[in-house]
Coordinates of C-alpha atoms in Angstrom, one line a residue:
X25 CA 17.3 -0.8 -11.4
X26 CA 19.4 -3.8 -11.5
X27 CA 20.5 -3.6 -7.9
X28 CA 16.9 -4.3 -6.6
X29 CA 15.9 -7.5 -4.8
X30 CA 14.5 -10.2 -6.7
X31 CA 11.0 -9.3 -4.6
X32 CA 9.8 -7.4 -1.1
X33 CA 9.7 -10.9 0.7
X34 CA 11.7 -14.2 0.5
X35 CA 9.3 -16.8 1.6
X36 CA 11.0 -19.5 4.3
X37 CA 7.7 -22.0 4.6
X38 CA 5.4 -22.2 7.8
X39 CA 4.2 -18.6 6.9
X40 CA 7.6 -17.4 7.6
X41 CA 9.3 -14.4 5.7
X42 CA 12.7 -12.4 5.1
X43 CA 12.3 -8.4 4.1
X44 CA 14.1 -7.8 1.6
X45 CA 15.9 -4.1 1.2
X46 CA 12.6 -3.5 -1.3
X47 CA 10.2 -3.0 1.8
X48 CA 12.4 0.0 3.3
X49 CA 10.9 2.5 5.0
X50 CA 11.5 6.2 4.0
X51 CA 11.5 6.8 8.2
X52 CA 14.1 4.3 9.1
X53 CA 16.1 1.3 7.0
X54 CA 15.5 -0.8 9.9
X55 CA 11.9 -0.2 9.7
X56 CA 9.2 -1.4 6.9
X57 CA 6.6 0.6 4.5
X58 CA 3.1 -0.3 5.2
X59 CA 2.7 -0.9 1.9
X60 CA 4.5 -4.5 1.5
X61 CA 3.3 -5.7 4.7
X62 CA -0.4 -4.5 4.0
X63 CA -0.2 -6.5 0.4
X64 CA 1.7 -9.8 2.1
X65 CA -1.5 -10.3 4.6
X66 CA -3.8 -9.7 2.2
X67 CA -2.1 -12.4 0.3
X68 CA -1.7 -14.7 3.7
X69 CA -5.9 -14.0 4.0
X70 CA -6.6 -14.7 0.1
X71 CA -4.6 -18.0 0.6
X72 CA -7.6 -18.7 3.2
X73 CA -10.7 -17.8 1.1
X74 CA -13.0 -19.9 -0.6
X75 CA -13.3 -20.2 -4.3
X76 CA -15.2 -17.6 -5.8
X77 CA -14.8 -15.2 -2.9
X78 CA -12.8 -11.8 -3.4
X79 CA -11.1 -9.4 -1.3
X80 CA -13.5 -6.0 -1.2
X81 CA -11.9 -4.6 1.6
X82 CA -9.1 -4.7 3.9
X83 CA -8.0 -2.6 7.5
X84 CA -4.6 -2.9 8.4
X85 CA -3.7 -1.8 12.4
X86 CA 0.1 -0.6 12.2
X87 CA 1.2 -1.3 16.2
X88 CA 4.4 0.8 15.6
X89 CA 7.5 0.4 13.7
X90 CA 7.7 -2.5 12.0
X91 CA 11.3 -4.2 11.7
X92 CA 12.5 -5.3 8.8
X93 CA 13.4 -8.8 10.3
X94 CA 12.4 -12.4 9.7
X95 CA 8.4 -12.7 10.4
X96 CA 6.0 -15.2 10.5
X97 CA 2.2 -14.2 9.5
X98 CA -1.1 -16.1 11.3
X99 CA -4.5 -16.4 10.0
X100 CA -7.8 -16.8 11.9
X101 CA -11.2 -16.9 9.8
X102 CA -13.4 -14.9 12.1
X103 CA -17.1 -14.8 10.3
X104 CA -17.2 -17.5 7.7
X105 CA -19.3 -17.7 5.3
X106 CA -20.7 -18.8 1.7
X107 CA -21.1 -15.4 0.3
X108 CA -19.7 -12.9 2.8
X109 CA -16.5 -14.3 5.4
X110 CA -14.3 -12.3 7.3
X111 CA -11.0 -13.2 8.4
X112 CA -8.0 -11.8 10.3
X113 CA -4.0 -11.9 9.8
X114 CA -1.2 -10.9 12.0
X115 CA 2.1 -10.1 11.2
X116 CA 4.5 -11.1 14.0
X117 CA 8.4 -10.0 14.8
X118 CA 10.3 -10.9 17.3
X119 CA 7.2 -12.6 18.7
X120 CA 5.4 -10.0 19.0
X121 CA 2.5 -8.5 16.9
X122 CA 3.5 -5.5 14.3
X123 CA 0.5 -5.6 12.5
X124 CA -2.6 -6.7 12.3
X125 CA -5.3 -7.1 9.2
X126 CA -9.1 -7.6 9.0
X127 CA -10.4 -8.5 5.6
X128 CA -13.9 -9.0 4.1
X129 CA -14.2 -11.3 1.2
X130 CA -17.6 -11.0 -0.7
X131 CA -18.5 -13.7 -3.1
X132 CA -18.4 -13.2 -6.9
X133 CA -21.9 -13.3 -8.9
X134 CA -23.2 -11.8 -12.5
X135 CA -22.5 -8.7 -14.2
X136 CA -25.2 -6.3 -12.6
X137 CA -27.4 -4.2 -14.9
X138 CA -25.7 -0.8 -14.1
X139 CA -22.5 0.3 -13.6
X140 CA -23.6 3.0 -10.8
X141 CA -21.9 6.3 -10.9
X142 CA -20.0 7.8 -13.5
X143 CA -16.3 8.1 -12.8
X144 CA -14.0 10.6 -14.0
X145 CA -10.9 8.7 -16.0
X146 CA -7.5 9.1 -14.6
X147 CA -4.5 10.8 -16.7
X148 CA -3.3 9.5 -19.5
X149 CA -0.2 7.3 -18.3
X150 CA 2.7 9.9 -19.4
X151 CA 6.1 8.9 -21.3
X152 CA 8.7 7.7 -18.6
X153 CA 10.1 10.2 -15.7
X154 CA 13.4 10.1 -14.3
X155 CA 12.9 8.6 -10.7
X156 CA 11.2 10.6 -8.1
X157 CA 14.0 12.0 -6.4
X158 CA 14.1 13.8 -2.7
X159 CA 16.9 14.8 -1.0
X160 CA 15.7 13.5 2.4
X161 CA 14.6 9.9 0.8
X162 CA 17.8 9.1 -1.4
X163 CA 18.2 5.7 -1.9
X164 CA 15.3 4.5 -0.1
X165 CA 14.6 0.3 -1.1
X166 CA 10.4 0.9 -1.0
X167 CA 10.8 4.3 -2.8
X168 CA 13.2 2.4 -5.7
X169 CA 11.0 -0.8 -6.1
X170 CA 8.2 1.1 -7.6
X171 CA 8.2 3.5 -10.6
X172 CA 6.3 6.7 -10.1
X173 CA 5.2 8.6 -13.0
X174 CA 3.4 12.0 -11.7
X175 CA 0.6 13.4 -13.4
X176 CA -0.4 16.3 -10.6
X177 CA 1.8 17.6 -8.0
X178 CA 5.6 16.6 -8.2
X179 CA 7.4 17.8 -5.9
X180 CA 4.7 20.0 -4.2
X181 CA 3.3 20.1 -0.3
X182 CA -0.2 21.1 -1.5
X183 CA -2.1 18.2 0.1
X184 CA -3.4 16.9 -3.8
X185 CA -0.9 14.8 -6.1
X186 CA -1.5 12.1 -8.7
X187 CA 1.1 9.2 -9.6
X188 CA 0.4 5.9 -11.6
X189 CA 2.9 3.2 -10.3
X190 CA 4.3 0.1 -11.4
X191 CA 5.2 -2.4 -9.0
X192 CA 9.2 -3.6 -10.4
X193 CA 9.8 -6.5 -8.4
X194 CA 7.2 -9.3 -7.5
X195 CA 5.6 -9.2 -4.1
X196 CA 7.3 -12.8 -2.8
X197 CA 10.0 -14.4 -4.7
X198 CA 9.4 -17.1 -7.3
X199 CA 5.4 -16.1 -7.8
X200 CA 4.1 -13.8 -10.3
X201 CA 2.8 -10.3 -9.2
X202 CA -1.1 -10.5 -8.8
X203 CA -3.8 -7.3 -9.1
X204 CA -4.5 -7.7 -5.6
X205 CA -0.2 -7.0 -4.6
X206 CA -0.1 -4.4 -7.3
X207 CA -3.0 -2.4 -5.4
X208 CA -1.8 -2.8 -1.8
X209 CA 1.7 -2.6 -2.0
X210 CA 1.1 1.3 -3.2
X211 CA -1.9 1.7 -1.0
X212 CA 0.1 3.1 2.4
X213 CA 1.3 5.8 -0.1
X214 CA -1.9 8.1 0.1
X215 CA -0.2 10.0 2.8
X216 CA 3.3 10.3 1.8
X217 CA 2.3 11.2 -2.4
X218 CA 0.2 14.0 -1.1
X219 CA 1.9 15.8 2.1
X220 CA 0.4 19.1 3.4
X221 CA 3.7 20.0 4.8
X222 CA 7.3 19.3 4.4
X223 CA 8.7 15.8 5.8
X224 CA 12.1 17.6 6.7
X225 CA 9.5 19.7 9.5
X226 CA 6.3 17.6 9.9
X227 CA 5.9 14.0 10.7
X228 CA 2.6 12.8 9.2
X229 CA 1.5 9.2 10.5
X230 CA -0.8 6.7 9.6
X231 CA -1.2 4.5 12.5
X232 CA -4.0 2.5 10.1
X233 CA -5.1 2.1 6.6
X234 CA -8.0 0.8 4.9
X235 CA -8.7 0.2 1.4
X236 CA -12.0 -0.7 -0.5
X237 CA -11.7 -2.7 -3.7
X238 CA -14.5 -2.3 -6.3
X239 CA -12.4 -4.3 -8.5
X240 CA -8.9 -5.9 -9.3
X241 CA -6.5 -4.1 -11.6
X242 CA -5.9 -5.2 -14.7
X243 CA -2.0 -4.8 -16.1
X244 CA 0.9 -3.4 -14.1
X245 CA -0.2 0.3 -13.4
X246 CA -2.6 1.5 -11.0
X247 CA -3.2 5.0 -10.4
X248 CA -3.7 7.5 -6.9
X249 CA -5.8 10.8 -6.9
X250 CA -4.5 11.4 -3.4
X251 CA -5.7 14.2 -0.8
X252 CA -4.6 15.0 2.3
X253 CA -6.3 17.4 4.7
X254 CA -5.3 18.4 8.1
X255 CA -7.5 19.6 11.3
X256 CA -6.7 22.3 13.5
X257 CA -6.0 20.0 16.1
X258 CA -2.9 18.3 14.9
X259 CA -4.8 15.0 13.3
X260 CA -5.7 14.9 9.5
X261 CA -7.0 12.1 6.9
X262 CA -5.4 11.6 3.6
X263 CA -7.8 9.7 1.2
X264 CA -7.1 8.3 -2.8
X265 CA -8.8 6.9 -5.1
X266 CA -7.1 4.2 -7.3
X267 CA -7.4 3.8 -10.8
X268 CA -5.5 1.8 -13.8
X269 CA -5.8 2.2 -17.6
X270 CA -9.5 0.9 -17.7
X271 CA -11.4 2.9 -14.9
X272 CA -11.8 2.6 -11.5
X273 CA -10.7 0.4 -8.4
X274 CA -11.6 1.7 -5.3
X275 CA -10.8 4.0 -2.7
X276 CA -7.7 4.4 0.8
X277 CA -8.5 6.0 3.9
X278 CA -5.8 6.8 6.5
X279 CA -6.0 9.0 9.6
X280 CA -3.0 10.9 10.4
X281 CA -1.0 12.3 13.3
X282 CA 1.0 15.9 12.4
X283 CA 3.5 16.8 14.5
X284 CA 6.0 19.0 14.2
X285 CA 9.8 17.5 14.6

């Protein structure tokens, strides 16, 4: 993979940013993944927190396409607080808004006295796999700039597959990947590991995402458990729940719109 970009973003100060060929959509190349936008403004909000204060959950509002052109990101702190603040963070091309994120930050405290629910570990983390290849995505920059290594559903339209991913690349050029980047920038994937139909036939779109953290990972892989499950009425909701080696994260939502092509 030596022919990937040194990160998803190159930053150009003032909150200003150039896509890189990393944060290529599999729908366009003119077009970006959710999943690097969704992890830059949640990186643009942390920036904004107060110390001690951690991101436990984040909505991201996709307005349409978004172009993988120069952007500039805003931040407004909408409920601050001491122990639970909410901000917001807009993405905006071409001056115009192409997405927009709400995030809660919830302040840190003490280890409480239970753990709550047992959780079911994720797969072992197999030996390596040669690159997820389909036909319809060849060559794809956001599809490239992760490794996927399947543990349920390779290759199937079943609705249910399971992947642990490794981010390759950092998130913006010249800083160290965090948990937080590692998380989101494979979040917006729910829908596309686990597809109910074939992409060739069906579009399958996430207008909006939200994801839950119980906790940061820890190392580079994070795992997805990902369902999707369609209505009779042409909508659907895939759902995952993340993992790495140690236990459990937290959990994606995204509603969908199925159409056929």
């Amino acid at each position: 993979m030596s022919d990937l970009p040194e990160a998803f973003y190159l930053p150009l100060g003032d909150g200003c940013y150039e896509p890189t060929r990393a944060t290529e959509s599999p729908w366009s190349p003119d077009a970006q993944h959710g999943g690097p936008p969704t992890a830059l403004l949640a990186h643009e909000l942390d920036a904004t927190a107060a110390p001690g204060m951690r991101l436990a959950r984040i909505s991201v509002d996709f307005l349409g396409p978004i172009p993988r052109r120069r952007l500039r990101i805003e931040v407004s702190t909408l409920r601050p607080g001491r122990q639970i603040a909410l901000a917001e963070a807009t993405m905006i091309v071409d001056d115009r808004p192409a997405v927009i994120a709400r995030a809660w930050h919830i302040a840190t405290g003490p280890t409480p006295p239970a753990a709550g629910a047992p959780f079911d570990p994720p797969p072992p983390l197999p030996e390596a796999q040669e690159d997820w290849h389909d036909p319809d995505l060849d060559g794809w920059g956001y599809g490239q700039a992760i490794e996927w290594r399947h543990t349920h559903g390779l290759g199937e339209t079943s609705g249910h597959a399971e992947v642990w991913t490794r981010v390759r690349i950092p998130l913006i050029a010249g800083e160290k990947p965090t948990g937080l980047a590692r998380a989101l920038i494979v979040a917006d994937s729910a829908n596309g590991i686990s597809l109910a139909l074939p992409m060739r036939q069906w579009l399958s779109i996430p207008p909006t995402m939200t994801a839950t953290l119980g906790r940061l990972p820890e190392g580079e892989w994070v795992h997805m458990a990902a369902r999707t499950r369609l209505s009779d009425d042409g909508l659907g909701v895939a759902h995952a729940t993340m993992s790495d080696l140690t236990g459990y994260l937290g959990e994606v939502t995204q509603p969908l719109l199925v159409r056929e092509r």
